[in-house]
PDB file of C-alpha atoms in Angstrom:
ATOM      1  CA  MET J  24      -4.235 -14.760 -33.132  1.00 51.00           C
ATOM      2  CA  ALA J  25      -8.022 -14.673 -33.507  1.00 53.00           C
ATOM      3  CA  ILE J  26      -9.090 -11.941 -35.920  1.00 51.00           C
ATOM      4  CA  HIS J  27     -12.763 -11.109 -36.100  1.00 53.00           C
ATOM      5  CA  LYS J  28     -14.609 -10.153 -39.243  1.00 49.00           C
ATOM      6  CA  ARG J  29     -14.019  -6.611 -40.332  1.00 49.00           C
ATOM      7  CA  ARG J  30     -16.708  -3.995 -40.276  1.00 50.00           C
ATOM      8  CA  LYS J  31     -17.845  -2.477 -43.549  1.00 49.00           C
ATOM      9  CA  PRO J  32     -17.065   1.187 -44.204  1.00 49.00           C
ATOM     10  CA  SER J  33     -19.891   3.391 -42.964  1.00 49.00           C
ATOM     11  CA  PRO J  34     -22.464   4.641 -45.480  1.00 47.00           C
ATOM     12  CA  LYS J  35     -21.901   8.103 -46.892  1.00 48.00           C
ATOM     13  CA  GLY J  36     -22.816  10.721 -44.306  1.00 44.00           C
ATOM     14  CA  ASN J  37     -22.459   8.347 -41.328  1.00 48.00           C
ATOM     15  CA  LYS J  38     -19.146   8.655 -39.490  1.00 65.00           C
ATOM     16  CA  ALA J  39     -17.280   5.668 -38.088  1.00 78.00           C
ATOM     17  CA  GLN J  40     -17.787   5.537 -34.344  1.00 82.00           C
ATOM     18  CA  PRO J  41     -15.978   3.795 -31.450  1.00 85.00           C
ATOM     19  CA  PRO J  42     -17.815   0.836 -29.910  1.00 84.00           C
ATOM     20  CA  GLY J  43     -20.394   2.087 -27.404  1.00 82.00           C
ATOM     21  CA  GLY J  44     -19.080   4.270 -24.597  1.00 82.00           C
ATOM     22  CA  LEU J  45     -15.381   3.656 -25.296  1.00 90.00           C
ATOM     23  CA  ASP J  46     -12.533   6.063 -26.093  1.00 89.00           C
ATOM     24  CA  ALA J  47     -10.375   5.562 -29.182  1.00 89.00           C
ATOM     25  CA  VAL J  48      -6.591   5.610 -28.749  1.00 89.00           C
ATOM     26  CA  TYR J  49      -4.676   6.038 -32.006  1.00 86.00           C
ATOM     27  CA  GLY J  50      -1.189   5.020 -33.082  1.00 86.00           C
ATOM     28  CA  VAL J  51       1.668   2.794 -31.982  1.00 88.00           C
ATOM     29  CA  HIS J  52       3.075   5.074 -29.266  1.00 84.00           C
ATOM     30  CA  ALA J  53      -0.325   5.831 -27.742  1.00 84.00           C
ATOM     31  CA  VAL J  54      -1.415   2.188 -27.710  1.00 89.00           C
ATOM     32  CA  ARG J  55       1.924   1.087 -26.222  1.00 88.00           C
ATOM     33  CA  ALA J  56       1.622   3.751 -23.497  1.00 83.00           C
ATOM     34  CA  LEU J  57      -1.899   2.531 -22.802  1.00 84.00           C
ATOM     35  CA  LEU J  58      -0.724  -1.052 -22.334  1.00 89.00           C
ATOM     36  CA  GLU J  59       2.326  -0.083 -20.271  1.00 86.00           C
ATOM     37  CA  ARG J  60       0.006   1.832 -17.948  1.00 80.00           C
ATOM     38  CA  GLY J  61      -1.778  -1.463 -17.320  1.00 82.00           C
ATOM     39  CA  GLU J  62      -5.052  -0.570 -19.015  1.00 84.00           C
ATOM     40  CA  ARG J  63      -7.116  -3.272 -20.713  1.00 88.00           C
ATOM     41  CA  PRO J  64      -8.462  -2.255 -24.133  1.00 92.00           C
ATOM     42  CA  ARG J  65     -11.792  -3.849 -24.939  1.00 93.00           C
ATOM     43  CA  GLU J  66     -11.227  -3.944 -28.682  1.00 93.00           C
ATOM     44  CA  LEU J  67      -8.305  -3.452 -31.068  1.00 93.00           C
ATOM     45  CA  TRP J  68      -8.771  -2.419 -34.681  1.00 93.00           C
ATOM     46  CA  VAL J  69      -5.816  -3.277 -36.912  1.00 92.00           C
ATOM     47  CA  GLN J  70      -5.492  -2.285 -40.541  1.00 92.00           C
ATOM     48  CA  GLU J  71      -6.038  -5.244 -42.813  1.00 89.00           C
ATOM     49  CA  GLY J  72      -3.079  -6.536 -44.767  1.00 84.00           C
ATOM     50  CA  GLY J  73       0.357  -6.805 -43.171  1.00 80.00           C
ATOM     51  CA  ALA J  74      -0.289  -4.494 -40.210  1.00 80.00           C
ATOM     52  CA  ALA J  75      -1.100  -7.327 -37.785  1.00 77.00           C
ATOM     53  CA  ALA J  76       2.288  -8.938 -38.416  1.00 84.00           C
ATOM     54  CA  ARG J  77       4.112  -5.597 -38.208  1.00 87.00           C
ATOM     55  CA  LEU J  78       2.363  -4.773 -34.943  1.00 87.00           C
ATOM     56  CA  ALA J  79       2.489  -8.318 -33.556  1.00 89.00           C
ATOM     57  CA  GLU J  80       4.010  -7.290 -30.204  1.00 90.00           C
ATOM     58  CA  LEU J  81       1.274  -4.759 -29.455  1.00 90.00           C
ATOM     59  CA  VAL J  82      -1.456  -7.018 -30.784  1.00 91.00           C
ATOM     60  CA  ASP J  83      -0.306  -9.961 -28.659  1.00 92.00           C
ATOM     61  CA  SER J  84      -0.032  -7.790 -25.554  1.00 91.00           C
ATOM     62  CA  ALA J  85      -3.524  -6.375 -26.080  1.00 92.00           C
ATOM     63  CA  GLN J  86      -5.017  -9.815 -26.691  1.00 92.00           C
ATOM     64  CA  GLN J  87      -3.399 -11.153 -23.533  1.00 91.00           C
ATOM     65  CA  ARG J  88      -5.359  -8.464 -21.692  1.00 90.00           C
ATOM     66  CA  GLY J  89      -8.575  -9.644 -23.297  1.00 91.00           C
ATOM     67  CA  ALA J  90      -8.875  -7.262 -26.264  1.00 92.00           C
ATOM     68  CA  ARG J  91     -11.003  -8.410 -29.168  1.00 92.00           C
ATOM     69  CA  LEU J  92      -9.001  -8.097 -32.405  1.00 91.00           C
ATOM     70  CA  VAL J  93     -10.815  -6.790 -35.474  1.00 91.00           C
ATOM     71  CA  SER J  94      -9.314  -6.350 -38.942  1.00 90.00           C
ATOM     72  CA  GLN J  95     -10.466  -3.137 -40.617  1.00 91.00           C
ATOM     73  CA  PRO J  96      -9.880  -1.435 -43.985  1.00 92.00           C
ATOM     74  CA  ARG J  97      -7.612   1.587 -43.944  1.00 91.00           C
ATOM     75  CA  GLU J  98     -10.469   3.788 -45.172  1.00 92.00           C
ATOM     76  CA  LEU J  99     -12.485   3.110 -42.037  1.00 92.00           C
ATOM     77  CA  LEU J 100      -9.527   3.787 -39.735  1.00 92.00           C
ATOM     78  CA  ASP J 101      -8.852   7.044 -41.602  1.00 91.00           C
ATOM     79  CA  GLU J 102     -12.506   8.005 -41.235  1.00 91.00           C
ATOM     80  CA  LEU J 103     -12.502   7.276 -37.512  1.00 89.00           C
ATOM     81  CA  ALA J 104      -9.194   9.050 -36.824  1.00 84.00           C
ATOM     82  CA  GLN J 105     -10.206  12.237 -38.697  1.00 83.00           C
ATOM     83  CA  GLY J 106      -6.644  13.304 -39.369  1.00 77.00           C
ATOM     84  CA  ALA J 107      -4.900  11.633 -36.427  1.00 77.00           C
ATOM     85  CA  ALA J 108      -1.954   9.386 -37.286  1.00 82.00           C
ATOM     86  CA  HIS J 109      -3.396   5.954 -36.483  1.00 89.00           C
ATOM     87  CA  GLN J 110      -0.429   4.017 -37.991  1.00 89.00           C
ATOM     88  CA  GLY J 111      -2.709   1.071 -38.655  1.00 91.00           C
ATOM     89  CA  ILE J 112      -3.831   0.482 -35.063  1.00 92.00           C
ATOM     90  CA  VAL J 113      -6.609   1.833 -32.828  1.00 92.00           C
ATOM     91  CA  ALA J 114      -7.422   0.619 -29.317  1.00 92.00           C
ATOM     92  CA  PHE J 115     -10.784   1.141 -27.636  1.00 94.00           C
ATOM     93  CA  CYS J 116     -10.878   1.393 -23.871  1.00 91.00           C
ATOM     94  CA  THR J 117     -12.855   2.823 -20.993  1.00 89.00           C
ATOM     95  CA  PRO J 118     -12.599   6.632 -20.630  1.00 88.00           C
ATOM     96  CA  LEU J 119      -9.690   7.993 -18.606  1.00 86.00           C
ATOM     97  CA  ALA J 120     -10.193   9.388 -15.137  1.00 89.00           C
ATOM     98  CA  ALA J 121      -7.858  11.779 -13.329  1.00 93.00           C
ATOM     99  CA  GLU J 122      -6.251  10.630 -10.094  1.00 95.00           C
ATOM    100  CA  GLY J 123      -7.317  12.184  -6.805  1.00 95.00           C
ATOM    101  CA  GLU J 124      -5.122  14.591  -4.875  1.00 95.00           C
ATOM    102  CA  ALA J 125      -4.476  11.984  -2.169  1.00 97.00           C
ATOM    103  CA  SER J 126      -2.393  10.078  -4.735  1.00 97.00           C
ATOM    104  CA  LEU J 127      -0.357  13.216  -5.425  1.00 97.00           C
ATOM    105  CA  TRP J 128       0.430  13.810  -1.746  1.00 97.00           C
ATOM    106  CA  LEU J 129       1.410  10.181  -1.174  1.00 97.00           C
ATOM    107  CA  ARG J 130       3.707  10.284  -4.176  1.00 97.00           C
ATOM    108  CA  LEU J 131       5.424  13.525  -3.190  1.00 97.00           C
ATOM    109  CA  GLU J 132       5.791  12.547   0.453  1.00 96.00           C
ATOM    110  CA  ALA J 133       7.532   9.328  -0.626  1.00 97.00           C
ATOM    111  CA  TRP J 134       9.760  11.051  -3.195  1.00 97.00           C
ATOM    112  CA  PRO J 135      13.217   9.359  -3.184  1.00 96.00           C
ATOM    113  CA  VAL J 136      15.979  11.555  -1.805  1.00 92.00           C
ATOM    114  CA  ASP J 137      18.381  10.484  -4.550  1.00 93.00           C
ATOM    115  CA  ALA J 138      15.901  11.088  -7.400  1.00 94.00           C
ATOM    116  CA  PRO J 139      15.783  14.293  -9.474  1.00 95.00           C
ATOM    117  CA  PRO J 140      13.433  16.833  -7.862  1.00 97.00           C
ATOM    118  CA  PRO J 141       9.838  16.694  -9.102  1.00 98.00           C
ATOM    119  CA  LEU J 142       8.707  18.844 -12.002  1.00 98.00           C
ATOM    120  CA  LEU J 143       4.960  19.529 -11.995  1.00 98.00           C
ATOM    121  CA  LEU J 144       2.643  21.422 -14.314  1.00 98.00           C
ATOM    122  CA  ILE J 145      -0.465  23.204 -12.999  1.00 98.00           C
ATOM    123  CA  LEU J 146      -3.150  24.216 -15.505  1.00 98.00           C
ATOM    124  CA  ASP J 147      -5.563  26.846 -14.193  1.00 97.00           C
ATOM    125  CA  GLY J 148      -8.627  27.529 -16.316  1.00 94.00           C
ATOM    126  CA  VAL J 149      -7.488  25.631 -19.404  1.00 96.00           C
ATOM    127  CA  THR J 150     -10.880  24.460 -20.652  1.00 95.00           C
ATOM    128  CA  ASP J 151     -10.174  23.787 -24.336  1.00 95.00           C
ATOM    129  CA  VAL J 152      -9.617  20.067 -24.915  1.00 94.00           C
ATOM    130  CA  HIS J 153      -7.192  20.639 -27.787  1.00 94.00           C
ATOM    131  CA  ASN J 154      -5.021  22.913 -25.646  1.00 96.00           C
ATOM    132  CA  PHE J 155      -5.213  20.441 -22.767  1.00 97.00           C
ATOM    133  CA  GLY J 156      -4.110  17.582 -25.008  1.00 95.00           C
ATOM    134  CA  ALA J 157      -1.260  19.647 -26.449  1.00 96.00           C
ATOM    135  CA  CYS J 158      -0.128  20.644 -22.929  1.00 97.00           C
ATOM    136  CA  LEU J 159      -0.063  16.976 -21.923  1.00 97.00           C
ATOM    137  CA  ARG J 160       2.025  16.174 -24.985  1.00 95.00           C
ATOM    138  CA  SER J 161       4.561  18.882 -24.055  1.00 97.00           C
ATOM    139  CA  ALA J 162       4.533  17.670 -20.445  1.00 98.00           C
ATOM    140  CA  ASP J 163       5.341  14.129 -21.536  1.00 96.00           C
ATOM    141  CA  ALA J 164       8.154  15.320 -23.809  1.00 96.00           C
ATOM    142  CA  ALA J 165       9.670  17.385 -20.977  1.00 97.00           C
ATOM    143  CA  GLY J 166       9.497  14.552 -18.451  1.00 97.00           C
ATOM    144  CA  VAL J 167       6.914  16.224 -16.211  1.00 98.00           C
ATOM    145  CA  ASP J 168       6.074  14.076 -13.184  1.00 98.00           C
ATOM    146  CA  GLY J 169       2.429  15.107 -12.973  1.00 98.00           C
ATOM    147  CA  VAL J 170      -0.143  17.592 -14.238  1.00 98.00           C
ATOM    148  CA  ILE J 171      -2.462  19.202 -11.682  1.00 98.00           C
ATOM    149  CA  VAL J 172      -5.893  20.541 -12.667  1.00 98.00           C
ATOM    150  CA  PRO J 173      -8.814  21.913 -10.638  1.00 97.00           C
ATOM    151  CA  LYS J 174     -12.189  20.174 -10.607  1.00 94.00           C
ATOM    152  CA  ASP J 175     -13.841  23.323 -11.905  1.00 91.00           C
ATOM    153  CA  LYS J 176     -12.866  25.320 -14.988  1.00 88.00           C
ATOM    154  CA  ALA J 177     -10.804  22.513 -16.491  1.00 94.00           C
ATOM    155  CA  ALA J 178     -11.044  20.550 -19.725  1.00 94.00           C
ATOM    156  CA  PRO J 179     -12.310  16.984 -19.344  1.00 92.00           C
ATOM    157  CA  LEU J 180      -9.902  14.118 -19.863  1.00 91.00           C
ATOM    158  CA  ASN J 181     -11.844  12.837 -22.860  1.00 88.00           C
ATOM    159  CA  ALA J 182     -11.228  11.073 -26.169  1.00 84.00           C
ATOM    160  CA  THR J 183     -10.299  14.308 -27.964  1.00 86.00           C
ATOM    161  CA  VAL J 184      -7.641  15.051 -25.352  1.00 91.00           C
ATOM    162  CA  ARG J 185      -6.229  11.548 -25.791  1.00 87.00           C
ATOM    163  CA  LYS J 186      -6.185  12.007 -29.553  1.00 83.00           C
ATOM    164  CA  VAL J 187      -4.356  15.355 -29.419  1.00 88.00           C
ATOM    165  CA  ALA J 188      -1.955  14.157 -26.708  1.00 89.00           C
ATOM    166  CA  CYS J 189      -0.742  11.251 -28.885  1.00 82.00           C
ATOM    167  CA  GLY J 190      -0.135   8.911 -25.941  1.00 83.00           C
ATOM    168  CA  ALA J 191       0.763  11.507 -23.308  1.00 88.00           C
ATOM    169  CA  ALA J 192      -2.650  11.212 -21.640  1.00 89.00           C
ATOM    170  CA  GLU J 193      -1.792   7.582 -20.912  1.00 86.00           C
ATOM    171  CA  SER J 194       1.764   8.236 -19.683  1.00 88.00           C
ATOM    172  CA  VAL J 195       1.568  11.500 -17.678  1.00 94.00           C
ATOM    173  CA  PRO J 196      -0.372  11.326 -14.387  1.00 95.00           C
ATOM    174  CA  VAL J 197      -3.164  13.905 -14.159  1.00 97.00           C
ATOM    175  CA  TYR J 198      -4.218  14.875 -10.640  1.00 98.00           C
ATOM    176  CA  GLN J 199      -7.525  16.607 -10.027  1.00 97.00           C
ATOM    177  CA  VAL J 200      -7.750  18.784  -6.910  1.00 97.00           C
ATOM    178  CA  THR J 201     -10.842  20.244  -5.261  1.00 96.00           C
ATOM    179  CA  ASN J 202      -9.320  23.600  -4.299  1.00 96.00           C
ATOM    180  CA  LEU J 203      -6.336  24.687  -6.369  1.00 97.00           C
ATOM    181  CA  ALA J 204      -5.119  27.459  -4.043  1.00 96.00           C
ATOM    182  CA  ARG J 205      -5.218  25.078  -1.063  1.00 97.00           C
ATOM    183  CA  ALA J 206      -3.399  22.402  -3.046  1.00 98.00           C
ATOM    184  CA  MET J 207      -0.707  24.922  -3.975  1.00 98.00           C
ATOM    185  CA  ALA J 208      -0.251  25.771  -0.281  1.00 98.00           C
ATOM    186  CA  LYS J 209       0.327  22.093   0.443  1.00 98.00           C
ATOM    187  CA  LEU J 210       2.817  21.835  -2.424  1.00 98.00           C
ATOM    188  CA  LYS J 211       4.784  24.681  -0.826  1.00 97.00           C
ATOM    189  CA  ALA J 212       4.686  22.914   2.528  1.00 97.00           C
ATOM    190  CA  LEU J 213       6.225  19.895   0.793  1.00 97.00           C
ATOM    191  CA  GLY J 214       9.089  22.028  -0.524  1.00 97.00           C
ATOM    192  CA  VAL J 215       7.843  22.697  -4.053  1.00 98.00           C
ATOM    193  CA  TRP J 216       8.583  26.172  -5.447  1.00 98.00           C
ATOM    194  CA  ILE J 217       5.638  27.467  -7.501  1.00 98.00           C
ATOM    195  CA  THR J 218       6.233  29.750 -10.475  1.00 98.00           C
ATOM    196  CA  GLY J 219       3.293  31.307 -12.298  1.00 97.00           C
ATOM    197  CA  THR J 220       3.288  32.815 -15.767  1.00 95.00           C
ATOM    198  CA  ALA J 221       1.799  36.263 -16.363  1.00 92.00           C
ATOM    199  CA  GLY J 222       2.324  38.816 -19.117  1.00 86.00           C
ATOM    200  CA  GLU J 223       2.746  41.669 -16.628  1.00 88.00           C
ATOM    201  CA  ALA J 224       5.505  39.919 -14.636  1.00 92.00           C
ATOM    202  CA  ASP J 225       8.818  41.749 -14.310  1.00 92.00           C
ATOM    203  CA  ALA J 226      11.084  38.700 -14.567  1.00 95.00           C
ATOM    204  CA  SER J 227      11.640  36.617 -17.704  1.00 95.00           C
ATOM    205  CA  VAL J 228      11.153  32.860 -17.626  1.00 96.00           C
ATOM    206  CA  PHE J 229      14.855  32.627 -18.457  1.00 96.00           C
ATOM    207  CA  GLU J 230      15.692  34.311 -15.143  1.00 95.00           C
ATOM    208  CA  ALA J 231      13.733  31.819 -13.038  1.00 95.00           C
ATOM    209  CA  ASP J 232      15.357  28.942 -11.198  1.00 96.00           C
ATOM    210  CA  PHE J 233      13.700  25.621 -12.053  1.00 97.00           C
ATOM    211  CA  ARG J 234      16.467  23.334 -10.770  1.00 96.00           C
ATOM    212  CA  GLY J 235      14.729  22.337  -7.534  1.00 96.00           C
ATOM    213  CA  ALA J 236      11.296  20.883  -6.860  1.00 97.00           C
ATOM    214  CA  THR J 237       9.158  22.985  -9.186  1.00 98.00           C
ATOM    215  CA  ALA J 238       5.534  23.514 -10.156  1.00 98.00           C
ATOM    216  CA  LEU J 239       4.921  25.695 -13.204  1.00 98.00           C
ATOM    217  CA  VAL J 240       1.490  27.342 -13.405  1.00 98.00           C
ATOM    218  CA  MET J 241      -0.098  28.142 -16.757  1.00 97.00           C
ATOM    219  CA  GLY J 242      -3.346  30.111 -16.924  1.00 94.00           C
ATOM    220  CA  ALA J 243      -6.100  30.205 -19.509  1.00 88.00           C
ATOM    221  CA  GLU J 244      -5.585  32.135 -22.721  1.00 79.00           C
ATOM    222  CA  GLY J 245      -6.794  35.703 -22.397  1.00 78.00           C
ATOM    223  CA  LYS J 246      -7.745  35.654 -18.713  1.00 83.00           C
ATOM    224  CA  GLY J 247      -4.585  33.995 -17.425  1.00 89.00           C
ATOM    225  CA  MET J 248      -4.471  32.657 -13.884  1.00 93.00           C
ATOM    226  CA  ARG J 249      -7.278  33.319 -11.440  1.00 94.00           C
ATOM    227  CA  ARG J 250      -6.568  35.787  -8.629  1.00 94.00           C
ATOM    228  CA  LEU J 251      -6.232  33.218  -5.844  1.00 95.00           C
ATOM    229  CA  THR J 252      -3.958  31.092  -8.010  1.00 96.00           C
ATOM    230  CA  ARG J 253      -1.747  34.077  -8.772  1.00 95.00           C
ATOM    231  CA  GLU J 254      -1.538  34.997  -5.078  1.00 96.00           C
ATOM    232  CA  ALA J 255      -0.529  31.433  -4.194  1.00 97.00           C
ATOM    233  CA  CYS J 256       2.536  31.535  -6.482  1.00 97.00           C
ATOM    234  CA  ASP J 257       6.015  32.110  -5.077  1.00 97.00           C
ATOM    235  CA  GLY J 258       6.966  34.159  -8.110  1.00 96.00           C
ATOM    236  CA  LEU J 259       5.765  35.254 -11.542  1.00 97.00           C
ATOM    237  CA  VAL J 260       7.587  35.144 -14.870  1.00 96.00           C
ATOM    238  CA  LYS J 261       6.793  36.041 -18.453  1.00 93.00           C
ATOM    239  CA  LEU J 262       7.932  35.076 -21.926  1.00 92.00           C
ATOM    240  CA  PRO J 263       9.757  37.966 -23.595  1.00 89.00           C
ATOM    241  CA  MET J 264       7.733  38.844 -26.712  1.00 84.00           C
ATOM    242  CA  ALA J 265       9.756  40.482 -29.472  1.00 82.00           C
ATOM    243  CA  GLY J 266       7.101  40.609 -32.195  1.00 78.00           C
ATOM    244  CA  SER J 267       3.714  42.243 -32.622  1.00 77.00           C
ATOM    245  CA  VAL J 268       1.644  39.569 -30.850  1.00 77.00           C
ATOM    246  CA  SER J 269       1.122  39.963 -27.118  1.00 72.00           C
ATOM    247  CA  SER J 270       0.915  36.309 -26.127  1.00 77.00           C
ATOM    248  CA  LEU J 271       1.299  32.717 -27.281  1.00 85.00           C
ATOM    249  CA  ASN J 272      -1.167  29.860 -27.334  1.00 91.00           C
ATOM    250  CA  VAL J 273      -1.123  28.271 -23.867  1.00 94.00           C
ATOM    251  CA  SER J 274       0.181  24.939 -25.150  1.00 95.00           C
ATOM    252  CA  VAL J 275       3.045  26.656 -27.019  1.00 95.00           C
ATOM    253  CA  ALA J 276       3.907  28.769 -23.964  1.00 95.00           C
ATOM    254  CA  THR J 277       3.799  25.632 -21.808  1.00 97.00           C
ATOM    255  CA  GLY J 278       6.297  23.899 -24.078  1.00 97.00           C
ATOM    256  CA  VAL J 279       8.697  26.870 -24.026  1.00 96.00           C
ATOM    257  CA  CYS J 280       8.592  27.195 -20.233  1.00 97.00           C
ATOM    258  CA  LEU J 281       8.905  23.472 -19.557  1.00 98.00           C
ATOM    259  CA  PHE J 282      11.912  23.096 -21.815  1.00 97.00           C
ATOM    260  CA  GLU J 283      13.620  26.026 -20.114  1.00 97.00           C
ATOM    261  CA  ALA J 284      13.229  23.969 -16.928  1.00 97.00           C
ATOM    262  CA  VAL J 285      14.614  20.920 -18.760  1.00 97.00           C
ATOM    263  CA  ARG J 286      17.592  22.961 -19.999  1.00 97.00           C
ATOM    264  CA  GLN J 287      18.426  24.216 -16.495  1.00 96.00           C
ATOM    265  CA  ARG J 288      18.100  20.768 -14.937  1.00 96.00           C
ATOM    266  CA  HIS J 289      20.252  19.158 -17.616  1.00 92.00           C
ATOM    267  CA  GLN J 290      22.905  21.843 -17.215  1.00 90.00           C
ATOM    268  CA  SER J 291      22.821  21.421 -13.433  1.00 82.00           C
ATOM    269  CA  ALA J 292      23.202  17.633 -13.731  1.00 78.00           C
ATOM    270  CA  VAL J 293      26.178  18.018 -16.076  1.00 69.00           C
ATOM    271  CA  LEU J 294      27.931  20.356 -13.633  1.00 66.00           C
ATOM    272  CA  LEU J 295      27.524  17.990 -10.671  1.00 60.00           C
TER     273      LEU J 295
END
């Protein structure tokens, strides 16, 4: 295990930075997801001391893919992570790129008959990277098969998203489509039922049926879904709000709606 000389903590006022042009991926789960996805980190920072031995499996796997291993003091990792739980390990890799819509259609068209029906998440107008990362994290936890975003009016899949998503950006496929309304029409042609969320909807999310092939659409905070997106939905639902606030943060609402789908699908599987 070749360990390169550690870098000195940055002078006061100068923040620790990833090696040029690379994204930082923090923590055991996120780094493992990165490697399982087949990505090749360029460099791996491991906290000096016993961390290299504790993380030997991840370190060995990263080095086999050509990663340069560097031992670093905890203070520098803390400075770089800025509050993220790095757990003594940070990988640096090329920035993520969303998959094209052709990959989505090929995947859905080849969907196994005996597999559970696909569960997809569509984000329309979610431009805040923190919300995007949190939505990806909820999508991963709920077992979502893919997240669909438009090319315009969408948050970039950048290092901040990866940081907030805590590994979900590496494990959940993100598909970027040129025209969201047209993509939704194709989803319907492939048998996917599309449910949008809107505060003025008559039906509650708990009345919807998410047991089949489903795409759940979440709009931007405040504005919600765009008109063409709303018109392309098969149905609209809302979260019943019992308090004084009129809406939830989009990432919180996404988690609630997705886990209602998980609940229904689990219940359906138990009854079969």
